[in-house]
């Protein structure tokens, strides 16, 4: 009967990932449980110590390809939609899926000489540059208070976190920030949005100009 392979036997690498995303996707995951990829990018699964002469790779319990280890490896595809995007490297112990799609997310299994390893791939879209809008403005003789709202939400983005900084210092967490300013003491304010595969930011030069409807109040 198949047995579960020790978690350390599977090393997962994220390739083709921009520097901004590498902070969110580990270069190598040893537990074989979960790996994160970005739409349009690639992931590589590395079977460190093959136990037999061949392996079968499955997605959602359906076999997609088998590989006979060697140089070059002998590959048989069972699902044509993967043929142009699956590449077996080295002696066949490394499998790369390129041009990731949202529907690539799910459970993958590799069986090697009766040894079985199962893991999960999550795929997200990289964030667009966030948009900052003025939610409210309240002015008096002592100055103005501005409520700014930052958003980078989009389909397939996953969980998004937001942070605000001013002059290189962390200012606030969350998509909404309250700014109190007395002219001419305005300072640029930056909103940074993060999801599992990317980080994007935008800078408000002048909250007053933004809330007055001036397009020059914000820059990317």
JSON list of C-alpha atoms in Angstrom, two decimals:
[
{"chain": "A", "resi": 1, "resn": "UNK", "atom": "CA", "xyz": [0.00, 0.00, 0.00]},
{"chain": "A", "resi": 2, "resn": "UNK", "atom": "CA", "xyz": [1.22, 3.56, -0.65]},
{"chain": "A", "resi": 3, "resn": "UNK", "atom": "CA", "xyz": [2.85, 5.29, 2.26]},
{"chain": "A", "resi": 4, "resn": "UNK", "atom": "CA", "xyz": [3.15, 8.98, 3.04]},
{"chain": "A", "resi": 5, "resn": "UNK", "atom": "CA", "xyz": [6.52, 10.46, 2.11]},
{"chain": "A", "resi": 6, "resn": "UNK", "atom": "CA", "xyz": [8.38, 12.45, 4.79]},
{"chain": "A", "resi": 7, "resn": "UNK", "atom": "CA", "xyz": [7.56, 16.15, 4.37]},
{"chain": "A", "resi": 8, "resn": "UNK", "atom": "CA", "xyz": [11.21, 17.13, 3.83]},
{"chain": "A", "resi": 9, "resn": "UNK", "atom": "CA", "xyz": [11.40, 15.09, 0.62]},
{"chain": "A", "resi": 10, "resn": "UNK", "atom": "CA", "xyz": [9.61, 17.71, -1.47]},
{"chain": "A", "resi": 11, "resn": "UNK", "atom": "CA", "xyz": [11.16, 21.10, -2.13]},
{"chain": "A", "resi": 12, "resn": "UNK", "atom": "CA", "xyz": [9.03, 23.74, -3.83]},
{"chain": "A", "resi": 13, "resn": "UNK", "atom": "CA", "xyz": [10.57, 26.69, -5.66]},
{"chain": "A", "resi": 14, "resn": "UNK", "atom": "CA", "xyz": [8.85, 29.81, -6.97]},
{"chain": "A", "resi": 15, "resn": "UNK", "atom": "CA", "xyz": [10.44, 31.00, -10.23]},
{"chain": "A", "resi": 16, "resn": "UNK", "atom": "CA", "xyz": [9.87, 34.04, -12.39]},
{"chain": "A", "resi": 17, "resn": "UNK", "atom": "CA", "xyz": [8.73, 36.05, -9.39]},
{"chain": "A", "resi": 18, "resn": "UNK", "atom": "CA", "xyz": [9.50, 39.79, -9.25]},
{"chain": "A", "resi": 19, "resn": "UNK", "atom": "CA", "xyz": [11.62, 41.04, -6.31]},
{"chain": "A", "resi": 20, "resn": "UNK", "atom": "CA", "xyz": [8.60, 42.68, -4.69]},
{"chain": "A", "resi": 21, "resn": "UNK", "atom": "CA", "xyz": [6.83, 39.33, -4.49]},
{"chain": "A", "resi": 22, "resn": "UNK", "atom": "CA", "xyz": [9.72, 37.24, -3.18]},
{"chain": "A", "resi": 23, "resn": "UNK", "atom": "CA", "xyz": [9.09, 38.50, 0.32]},
{"chain": "A", "resi": 24, "resn": "UNK", "atom": "CA", "xyz": [5.72, 36.78, 0.29]},
{"chain": "A", "resi": 25, "resn": "UNK", "atom": "CA", "xyz": [6.56, 33.46, -1.39]},
{"chain": "A", "resi": 26, "resn": "UNK", "atom": "CA", "xyz": [9.30, 31.37, 0.22]},
{"chain": "A", "resi": 27, "resn": "UNK", "atom": "CA", "xyz": [11.94, 30.30, -2.30]},
{"chain": "A", "resi": 28, "resn": "UNK", "atom": "CA", "xyz": [11.77, 26.77, -0.99]},
{"chain": "A", "resi": 29, "resn": "UNK", "atom": "CA", "xyz": [9.11, 25.08, 1.15]},
{"chain": "A", "resi": 30, "resn": "UNK", "atom": "CA", "xyz": [10.12, 21.86, 2.78]},
{"chain": "A", "resi": 31, "resn": "UNK", "atom": "CA", "xyz": [6.84, 20.70, 4.28]},
{"chain": "A", "resi": 32, "resn": "UNK", "atom": "CA", "xyz": [5.14, 19.86, 0.98]},
{"chain": "A", "resi": 33, "resn": "UNK", "atom": "CA", "xyz": [1.85, 21.22, 2.33]},
{"chain": "A", "resi": 34, "resn": "UNK", "atom": "CA", "xyz": [1.28, 24.50, 0.54]},
{"chain": "A", "resi": 35, "resn": "UNK", "atom": "CA", "xyz": [2.89, 26.73, -2.10]},
{"chain": "A", "resi": 36, "resn": "UNK", "atom": "CA", "xyz": [1.78, 30.08, -3.48]},
{"chain": "A", "resi": 37, "resn": "UNK", "atom": "CA", "xyz": [2.06, 31.25, -7.09]},
{"chain": "A", "resi": 38, "resn": "UNK", "atom": "CA", "xyz": [1.08, 34.30, -9.14]},
{"chain": "A", "resi": 39, "resn": "UNK", "atom": "CA", "xyz": [-1.00, 34.31, -12.32]},
{"chain": "A", "resi": 40, "resn": "UNK", "atom": "CA", "xyz": [1.32, 34.36, -15.33]},
{"chain": "A", "resi": 41, "resn": "UNK", "atom": "CA", "xyz": [4.34, 33.24, -13.30]},
{"chain": "A", "resi": 42, "resn": "UNK", "atom": "CA", "xyz": [5.83, 29.79, -12.71]},
{"chain": "A", "resi": 43, "resn": "UNK", "atom": "CA", "xyz": [6.31, 27.29, -9.89]},
{"chain": "A", "resi": 44, "resn": "UNK", "atom": "CA", "xyz": [8.70, 24.36, -9.78]},
{"chain": "A", "resi": 45, "resn": "UNK", "atom": "CA", "xyz": [8.24, 21.21, -7.69]},
{"chain": "A", "resi": 46, "resn": "UNK", "atom": "CA", "xyz": [11.47, 19.41, -6.87]},
{"chain": "A", "resi": 47, "resn": "UNK", "atom": "CA", "xyz": [11.46, 15.76, -5.86]},
{"chain": "A", "resi": 48, "resn": "UNK", "atom": "CA", "xyz": [14.74, 15.64, -3.96]},
{"chain": "A", "resi": 49, "resn": "UNK", "atom": "CA", "xyz": [15.33, 11.89, -3.62]},
{"chain": "A", "resi": 50, "resn": "UNK", "atom": "CA", "xyz": [13.31, 9.80, -6.08]},
{"chain": "A", "resi": 51, "resn": "UNK", "atom": "CA", "xyz": [12.79, 6.32, -4.68]},
{"chain": "A", "resi": 52, "resn": "UNK", "atom": "CA", "xyz": [12.08, 4.55, -7.96]},
{"chain": "A", "resi": 53, "resn": "UNK", "atom": "CA", "xyz": [12.57, 4.81, -11.70]},
{"chain": "A", "resi": 54, "resn": "UNK", "atom": "CA", "xyz": [9.39, 6.74, -12.50]},
{"chain": "A", "resi": 55, "resn": "UNK", "atom": "CA", "xyz": [6.75, 9.01, -10.98]},
{"chain": "A", "resi": 56, "resn": "UNK", "atom": "CA", "xyz": [3.13, 9.92, -11.67]},
{"chain": "A", "resi": 57, "resn": "UNK", "atom": "CA", "xyz": [1.84, 13.46, -11.14]},
{"chain": "A", "resi": 58, "resn": "UNK", "atom": "CA", "xyz": [-1.87, 14.06, -10.47]},
{"chain": "A", "resi": 59, "resn": "UNK", "atom": "CA", "xyz": [-4.08, 17.11, -10.10]},
{"chain": "A", "resi": 60, "resn": "UNK", "atom": "CA", "xyz": [-7.33, 16.74, -8.14]},
{"chain": "A", "resi": 61, "resn": "UNK", "atom": "CA", "xyz": [-6.82, 12.94, -8.26]},
{"chain": "A", "resi": 62, "resn": "UNK", "atom": "CA", "xyz": [-6.56, 12.87, -12.07]},
{"chain": "A", "resi": 63, "resn": "UNK", "atom": "CA", "xyz": [-3.20, 11.80, -13.52]},
{"chain": "A", "resi": 64, "resn": "UNK", "atom": "CA", "xyz": [-1.81, 14.59, -15.70]},
{"chain": "A", "resi": 65, "resn": "UNK", "atom": "CA", "xyz": [1.61, 13.13, -16.55]},
{"chain": "A", "resi": 66, "resn": "UNK", "atom": "CA", "xyz": [4.06, 10.34, -15.83]},
{"chain": "A", "resi": 67, "resn": "UNK", "atom": "CA", "xyz": [7.82, 10.63, -16.08]},
{"chain": "A", "resi": 68, "resn": "UNK", "atom": "CA", "xyz": [10.54, 8.01, -16.36]},
{"chain": "A", "resi": 69, "resn": "UNK", "atom": "CA", "xyz": [13.67, 9.40, -14.76]},
{"chain": "A", "resi": 70, "resn": "UNK", "atom": "CA", "xyz": [16.66, 9.76, -17.05]},
{"chain": "A", "resi": 71, "resn": "UNK", "atom": "CA", "xyz": [18.67, 12.20, -19.16]},
{"chain": "A", "resi": 72, "resn": "UNK", "atom": "CA", "xyz": [16.53, 13.18, -20.92]},
{"chain": "A", "resi": 73, "resn": "UNK", "atom": "CA", "xyz": [13.44, 12.05, -18.99]},
{"chain": "A", "resi": 74, "resn": "UNK", "atom": "CA", "xyz": [10.65, 10.22, -20.81]},
{"chain": "A", "resi": 75, "resn": "UNK", "atom": "CA", "xyz": [7.33, 12.02, -20.30]},
{"chain": "A", "resi": 76, "resn": "UNK", "atom": "CA", "xyz": [3.79, 10.89, -21.11]},
{"chain": "A", "resi": 77, "resn": "UNK", "atom": "CA", "xyz": [0.98, 13.43, -20.83]},
{"chain": "A", "resi": 78, "resn": "UNK", "atom": "CA", "xyz": [-2.56, 12.39, -19.96]},
{"chain": "A", "resi": 79, "resn": "UNK", "atom": "CA", "xyz": [-4.07, 15.90, -20.06]},
{"chain": "A", "resi": 80, "resn": "UNK", "atom": "CA", "xyz": [-3.30, 17.88, -23.21]},
{"chain": "A", "resi": 81, "resn": "UNK", "atom": "CA", "xyz": [-4.02, 21.26, -21.61]},
{"chain": "A", "resi": 82, "resn": "UNK", "atom": "CA", "xyz": [-0.86, 20.86, -19.52]},
{"chain": "A", "resi": 83, "resn": "UNK", "atom": "CA", "xyz": [1.42, 19.75, -22.37]},
{"chain": "A", "resi": 84, "resn": "UNK", "atom": "CA", "xyz": [2.53, 23.27, -23.35]},
{"chain": "A", "resi": 85, "resn": "UNK", "atom": "CA", "xyz": [2.98, 24.44, -19.76]},
{"chain": "A", "resi": 86, "resn": "UNK", "atom": "CA", "xyz": [4.62, 21.48, -18.00]},
{"chain": "A", "resi": 87, "resn": "UNK", "atom": "CA", "xyz": [8.38, 21.05, -18.22]},
{"chain": "A", "resi": 88, "resn": "UNK", "atom": "CA", "xyz": [10.40, 18.28, -16.58]},
{"chain": "A", "resi": 89, "resn": "UNK", "atom": "CA", "xyz": [13.92, 19.44, -15.76]},
{"chain": "A", "resi": 90, "resn": "UNK", "atom": "CA", "xyz": [17.17, 17.69, -14.84]},
{"chain": "A", "resi": 91, "resn": "UNK", "atom": "CA", "xyz": [16.50, 13.93, -14.87]},
{"chain": "A", "resi": 92, "resn": "UNK", "atom": "CA", "xyz": [12.74, 14.41, -14.49]},
{"chain": "A", "resi": 93, "resn": "UNK", "atom": "CA", "xyz": [12.80, 15.07, -10.77]},
{"chain": "A", "resi": 94, "resn": "UNK", "atom": "CA", "xyz": [11.84, 18.74, -11.24]},
{"chain": "A", "resi": 95, "resn": "UNK", "atom": "CA", "xyz": [8.44, 19.72, -12.61]},
{"chain": "A", "resi": 96, "resn": "UNK", "atom": "CA", "xyz": [7.76, 23.32, -13.66]},
{"chain": "A", "resi": 97, "resn": "UNK", "atom": "CA", "xyz": [4.26, 24.67, -14.34]},
{"chain": "A", "resi": 98, "resn": "UNK", "atom": "CA", "xyz": [4.52, 27.91, -16.31]},
{"chain": "A", "resi": 99, "resn": "UNK", "atom": "CA", "xyz": [1.99, 30.63, -17.17]},
{"chain": "A", "resi": 100, "resn": "UNK", "atom": "CA", "xyz": [-0.02, 29.88, -14.04]},
{"chain": "A", "resi": 101, "resn": "UNK", "atom": "CA", "xyz": [-3.78, 30.29, -14.19]},
{"chain": "A", "resi": 102, "resn": "UNK", "atom": "CA", "xyz": [-6.35, 30.66, -11.45]},
{"chain": "A", "resi": 103, "resn": "UNK", "atom": "CA", "xyz": [-7.72, 27.19, -12.20]},
{"chain": "A", "resi": 104, "resn": "UNK", "atom": "CA", "xyz": [-4.28, 25.64, -11.55]},
{"chain": "A", "resi": 105, "resn": "UNK", "atom": "CA", "xyz": [-4.97, 26.08, -7.84]},
{"chain": "A", "resi": 106, "resn": "UNK", "atom": "CA", "xyz": [-5.76, 22.86, -6.03]},
{"chain": "A", "resi": 107, "resn": "UNK", "atom": "CA", "xyz": [-4.31, 19.60, -4.75]},
{"chain": "A", "resi": 108, "resn": "UNK", "atom": "CA", "xyz": [-1.35, 17.96, -6.51]},
{"chain": "A", "resi": 109, "resn": "UNK", "atom": "CA", "xyz": [-0.03, 14.49, -5.80]},
{"chain": "A", "resi": 110, "resn": "UNK", "atom": "CA", "xyz": [3.18, 12.75, -6.85]},
{"chain": "A", "resi": 111, "resn": "UNK", "atom": "CA", "xyz": [3.59, 8.98, -6.52]},
{"chain": "A", "resi": 112, "resn": "UNK", "atom": "CA", "xyz": [7.10, 7.57, -6.75]},
{"chain": "A", "resi": 113, "resn": "UNK", "atom": "CA", "xyz": [7.59, 3.81, -6.28]},
{"chain": "A", "resi": 114, "resn": "UNK", "atom": "CA", "xyz": [4.52, 3.56, -4.03]},
{"chain": "A", "resi": 115, "resn": "UNK", "atom": "CA", "xyz": [5.51, 6.65, -2.03]},
{"chain": "A", "resi": 116, "resn": "UNK", "atom": "CA", "xyz": [2.88, 9.40, -2.11]},
{"chain": "A", "resi": 117, "resn": "UNK", "atom": "CA", "xyz": [3.21, 13.13, -1.40]},
{"chain": "A", "resi": 118, "resn": "UNK", "atom": "CA", "xyz": [0.24, 15.50, -1.50]},
{"chain": "A", "resi": 119, "resn": "UNK", "atom": "CA", "xyz": [0.39, 19.29, -1.38]},
{"chain": "A", "resi": 120, "resn": "UNK", "atom": "CA", "xyz": [-1.70, 22.35, -2.21]},
{"chain": "A", "resi": 121, "resn": "UNK", "atom": "CA", "xyz": [-1.06, 25.12, -4.74]},
{"chain": "A", "resi": 122, "resn": "UNK", "atom": "CA", "xyz": [-2.72, 28.51, -4.24]},
{"chain": "A", "resi": 123, "resn": "UNK", "atom": "CA", "xyz": [-2.71, 30.98, -7.13]},
{"chain": "A", "resi": 124, "resn": "UNK", "atom": "CA", "xyz": [-3.39, 34.71, -6.82]},
{"chain": "A", "resi": 125, "resn": "UNK", "atom": "CA", "xyz": [-3.37, 37.71, -9.12]},
{"chain": "A", "resi": 126, "resn": "UNK", "atom": "CA", "xyz": [-0.73, 40.36, -8.53]},
{"chain": "A", "resi": 127, "resn": "UNK", "atom": "CA", "xyz": [-2.13, 43.63, -7.25]},
{"chain": "A", "resi": 128, "resn": "UNK", "atom": "CA", "xyz": [-2.56, 46.73, -9.36]},
{"chain": "A", "resi": 129, "resn": "UNK", "atom": "CA", "xyz": [-1.28, 50.06, -8.06]},
{"chain": "A", "resi": 130, "resn": "UNK", "atom": "CA", "xyz": [-3.70, 51.03, -5.26]},
{"chain": "A", "resi": 131, "resn": "UNK", "atom": "CA", "xyz": [-6.12, 53.93, -5.57]},
{"chain": "A", "resi": 132, "resn": "UNK", "atom": "CA", "xyz": [-6.49, 56.54, -2.84]},
{"chain": "A", "resi": 133, "resn": "UNK", "atom": "CA", "xyz": [-9.71, 58.52, -2.56]},
{"chain": "A", "resi": 134, "resn": "UNK", "atom": "CA", "xyz": [-10.90, 61.23, -0.18]},
{"chain": "A", "resi": 135, "resn": "UNK", "atom": "CA", "xyz": [-13.71, 59.84, 1.98]},
{"chain": "A", "resi": 136, "resn": "UNK", "atom": "CA", "xyz": [-14.27, 63.00, 4.07]},
{"chain": "A", "resi": 137, "resn": "UNK", "atom": "CA", "xyz": [-12.90, 66.50, 4.73]},
{"chain": "A", "resi": 138, "resn": "UNK", "atom": "CA", "xyz": [-13.53, 68.69, 7.77]},
{"chain": "A", "resi": 139, "resn": "UNK", "atom": "CA", "xyz": [-11.83, 72.10, 7.92]},
{"chain": "A", "resi": 140, "resn": "UNK", "atom": "CA", "xyz": [-11.74, 74.88, 10.52]},
{"chain": "A", "resi": 141, "resn": "UNK", "atom": "CA", "xyz": [-9.55, 77.87, 11.35]},
{"chain": "A", "resi": 142, "resn": "UNK", "atom": "CA", "xyz": [-7.07, 75.52, 13.03]},
{"chain": "A", "resi": 143, "resn": "UNK", "atom": "CA", "xyz": [-6.59, 73.32, 9.98]},
{"chain": "A", "resi": 144, "resn": "UNK", "atom": "CA", "xyz": [-8.21, 70.40, 8.22]},
{"chain": "A", "resi": 145, "resn": "UNK", "atom": "CA", "xyz": [-8.91, 66.74, 8.90]},
{"chain": "A", "resi": 146, "resn": "UNK", "atom": "CA", "xyz": [-8.95, 64.37, 5.95]},
{"chain": "A", "resi": 147, "resn": "UNK", "atom": "CA", "xyz": [-10.16, 60.77, 5.82]},
{"chain": "A", "resi": 148, "resn": "UNK", "atom": "CA", "xyz": [-8.41, 58.89, 3.05]},
{"chain": "A", "resi": 149, "resn": "UNK", "atom": "CA", "xyz": [-9.33, 55.45, 1.72]},
{"chain": "A", "resi": 150, "resn": "UNK", "atom": "CA", "xyz": [-6.90, 53.13, -0.09]},
{"chain": "A", "resi": 151, "resn": "UNK", "atom": "CA", "xyz": [-7.98, 50.16, -2.19]},
{"chain": "A", "resi": 152, "resn": "UNK", "atom": "CA", "xyz": [-6.31, 47.65, -4.49]},
{"chain": "A", "resi": 153, "resn": "UNK", "atom": "CA", "xyz": [-9.06, 45.04, -4.44]},
{"chain": "A", "resi": 154, "resn": "UNK", "atom": "CA", "xyz": [-9.57, 42.84, -7.46]},
{"chain": "A", "resi": 155, "resn": "UNK", "atom": "CA", "xyz": [-10.80, 39.39, -8.40]},
{"chain": "A", "resi": 156, "resn": "UNK", "atom": "CA", "xyz": [-8.40, 36.65, -7.33]},
{"chain": "A", "resi": 157, "resn": "UNK", "atom": "CA", "xyz": [-6.22, 38.90, -5.18]},
{"chain": "A", "resi": 158, "resn": "UNK", "atom": "CA", "xyz": [-6.78, 36.97, -1.95]},
{"chain": "A", "resi": 159, "resn": "UNK", "atom": "CA", "xyz": [-6.35, 38.67, 1.41]},
{"chain": "A", "resi": 160, "resn": "UNK", "atom": "CA", "xyz": [-5.04, 42.23, 1.07]},
{"chain": "A", "resi": 161, "resn": "UNK", "atom": "CA", "xyz": [-3.41, 44.17, 3.89]},
{"chain": "A", "resi": 162, "resn": "UNK", "atom": "CA", "xyz": [-2.84, 47.93, 3.89]},
{"chain": "A", "resi": 163, "resn": "UNK", "atom": "CA", "xyz": [-0.36, 50.20, 5.61]},
{"chain": "A", "resi": 164, "resn": "UNK", "atom": "CA", "xyz": [0.30, 53.94, 5.60]},
{"chain": "A", "resi": 165, "resn": "UNK", "atom": "CA", "xyz": [3.67, 55.63, 6.01]},
{"chain": "A", "resi": 166, "resn": "UNK", "atom": "CA", "xyz": [4.87, 59.23, 6.14]},
{"chain": "A", "resi": 167, "resn": "UNK", "atom": "CA", "xyz": [8.47, 60.32, 5.74]},
{"chain": "A", "resi": 168, "resn": "UNK", "atom": "CA", "xyz": [9.64, 56.72, 5.91]},
{"chain": "A", "resi": 169, "resn": "UNK", "atom": "CA", "xyz": [7.85, 56.07, 9.22]},
{"chain": "A", "resi": 170, "resn": "UNK", "atom": "CA", "xyz": [4.95, 53.69, 9.67]},
{"chain": "A", "resi": 171, "resn": "UNK", "atom": "CA", "xyz": [1.83, 55.78, 10.23]},
{"chain": "A", "resi": 172, "resn": "UNK", "atom": "CA", "xyz": [-1.21, 53.52, 10.35]},
{"chain": "A", "resi": 173, "resn": "UNK", "atom": "CA", "xyz": [-2.55, 50.07, 9.44]},
{"chain": "A", "resi": 174, "resn": "UNK", "atom": "CA", "xyz": [-5.71, 49.37, 7.47]},
{"chain": "A", "resi": 175, "resn": "UNK", "atom": "CA", "xyz": [-7.25, 50.85, 4.31]},
{"chain": "A", "resi": 176, "resn": "UNK", "atom": "CA", "xyz": [-8.51, 54.05, 6.01]},
{"chain": "A", "resi": 177, "resn": "UNK", "atom": "CA", "xyz": [-6.39, 56.77, 7.60]},
{"chain": "A", "resi": 178, "resn": "UNK", "atom": "CA", "xyz": [-7.26, 60.07, 9.32]},
{"chain": "A", "resi": 179, "resn": "UNK", "atom": "CA", "xyz": [-4.87, 62.94, 8.62]},
{"chain": "A", "resi": 180, "resn": "UNK", "atom": "CA", "xyz": [-4.83, 66.23, 10.55]},
{"chain": "A", "resi": 181, "resn": "UNK", "atom": "CA", "xyz": [-2.85, 69.02, 8.93]},
{"chain": "A", "resi": 182, "resn": "UNK", "atom": "CA", "xyz": [-2.36, 72.74, 9.28]},
{"chain": "A", "resi": 183, "resn": "UNK", "atom": "CA", "xyz": [-1.16, 74.44, 6.08]},
{"chain": "A", "resi": 184, "resn": "UNK", "atom": "CA", "xyz": [1.56, 74.63, 4.92]},
{"chain": "A", "resi": 185, "resn": "UNK", "atom": "CA", "xyz": [2.71, 71.60, 6.91]},
{"chain": "A", "resi": 186, "resn": "UNK", "atom": "CA", "xyz": [1.48, 68.93, 4.50]},
{"chain": "A", "resi": 187, "resn": "UNK", "atom": "CA", "xyz": [3.62, 65.85, 4.07]},
{"chain": "A", "resi": 188, "resn": "UNK", "atom": "CA", "xyz": [3.41, 63.14, 1.38]},
{"chain": "A", "resi": 189, "resn": "UNK", "atom": "CA", "xyz": [1.58, 60.04, 2.60]},
{"chain": "A", "resi": 190, "resn": "UNK", "atom": "CA", "xyz": [2.15, 56.58, 1.09]},
{"chain": "A", "resi": 191, "resn": "UNK", "atom": "CA", "xyz": [-0.32, 53.69, 1.05]},
{"chain": "A", "resi": 192, "resn": "UNK", "atom": "CA", "xyz": [1.15, 50.20, 0.56]},
{"chain": "A", "resi": 193, "resn": "UNK", "atom": "CA", "xyz": [-1.08, 47.25, -0.34]},
{"chain": "A", "resi": 194, "resn": "UNK", "atom": "CA", "xyz": [0.12, 43.64, -0.01]},
{"chain": "A", "resi": 195, "resn": "UNK", "atom": "CA", "xyz": [-1.25, 40.24, -0.91]},
{"chain": "A", "resi": 196, "resn": "UNK", "atom": "CA", "xyz": [0.45, 36.81, -0.88]},
{"chain": "A", "resi": 197, "resn": "UNK", "atom": "CA", "xyz": [2.29, 37.42, -4.18]},
{"chain": "A", "resi": 198, "resn": "UNK", "atom": "CA", "xyz": [2.86, 41.16, -4.54]},
{"chain": "A", "resi": 199, "resn": "UNK", "atom": "CA", "xyz": [3.28, 44.57, -2.94]},
{"chain": "A", "resi": 200, "resn": "UNK", "atom": "CA", "xyz": [2.24, 47.87, -4.53]},
{"chain": "A", "resi": 201, "resn": "UNK", "atom": "CA", "xyz": [2.13, 51.45, -3.27]},
{"chain": "A", "resi": 202, "resn": "UNK", "atom": "CA", "xyz": [0.95, 54.92, -4.19]},
{"chain": "A", "resi": 203, "resn": "UNK", "atom": "CA", "xyz": [1.84, 58.31, -2.67]},
{"chain": "A", "resi": 204, "resn": "UNK", "atom": "CA", "xyz": [-0.49, 61.19, -1.89]},
{"chain": "A", "resi": 205, "resn": "UNK", "atom": "CA", "xyz": [1.48, 64.41, -2.34]},
{"chain": "A", "resi": 206, "resn": "UNK", "atom": "CA", "xyz": [-1.22, 66.63, -0.87]},
{"chain": "A", "resi": 207, "resn": "UNK", "atom": "CA", "xyz": [-4.33, 65.37, 0.97]},
{"chain": "A", "resi": 208, "resn": "UNK", "atom": "CA", "xyz": [-5.80, 68.86, 0.61]},
{"chain": "A", "resi": 209, "resn": "UNK", "atom": "CA", "xyz": [-5.43, 68.81, -3.16]},
{"chain": "A", "resi": 210, "resn": "UNK", "atom": "CA", "xyz": [-6.78, 65.26, -3.37]},
{"chain": "A", "resi": 211, "resn": "UNK", "atom": "CA", "xyz": [-9.86, 66.15, -1.32]},
{"chain": "A", "resi": 212, "resn": "UNK", "atom": "CA", "xyz": [-10.36, 69.29, -3.38]},
{"chain": "A", "resi": 213, "resn": "UNK", "atom": "CA", "xyz": [-10.62, 67.12, -6.50]},
{"chain": "A", "resi": 214, "resn": "UNK", "atom": "CA", "xyz": [-7.18, 68.07, -7.83]},
{"chain": "A", "resi": 215, "resn": "UNK", "atom": "CA", "xyz": [-5.63, 65.21, -9.79]},
{"chain": "A", "resi": 216, "resn": "UNK", "atom": "CA", "xyz": [-2.16, 66.43, -8.79]},
{"chain": "A", "resi": 217, "resn": "UNK", "atom": "CA", "xyz": [-2.86, 65.47, -5.20]},
{"chain": "A", "resi": 218, "resn": "UNK", "atom": "CA", "xyz": [-1.78, 61.88, -5.83]},
{"chain": "A", "resi": 219, "resn": "UNK", "atom": "CA", "xyz": [1.09, 60.24, -7.67]},
{"chain": "A", "resi": 220, "resn": "UNK", "atom": "CA", "xyz": [2.02, 56.64, -8.32]}
]
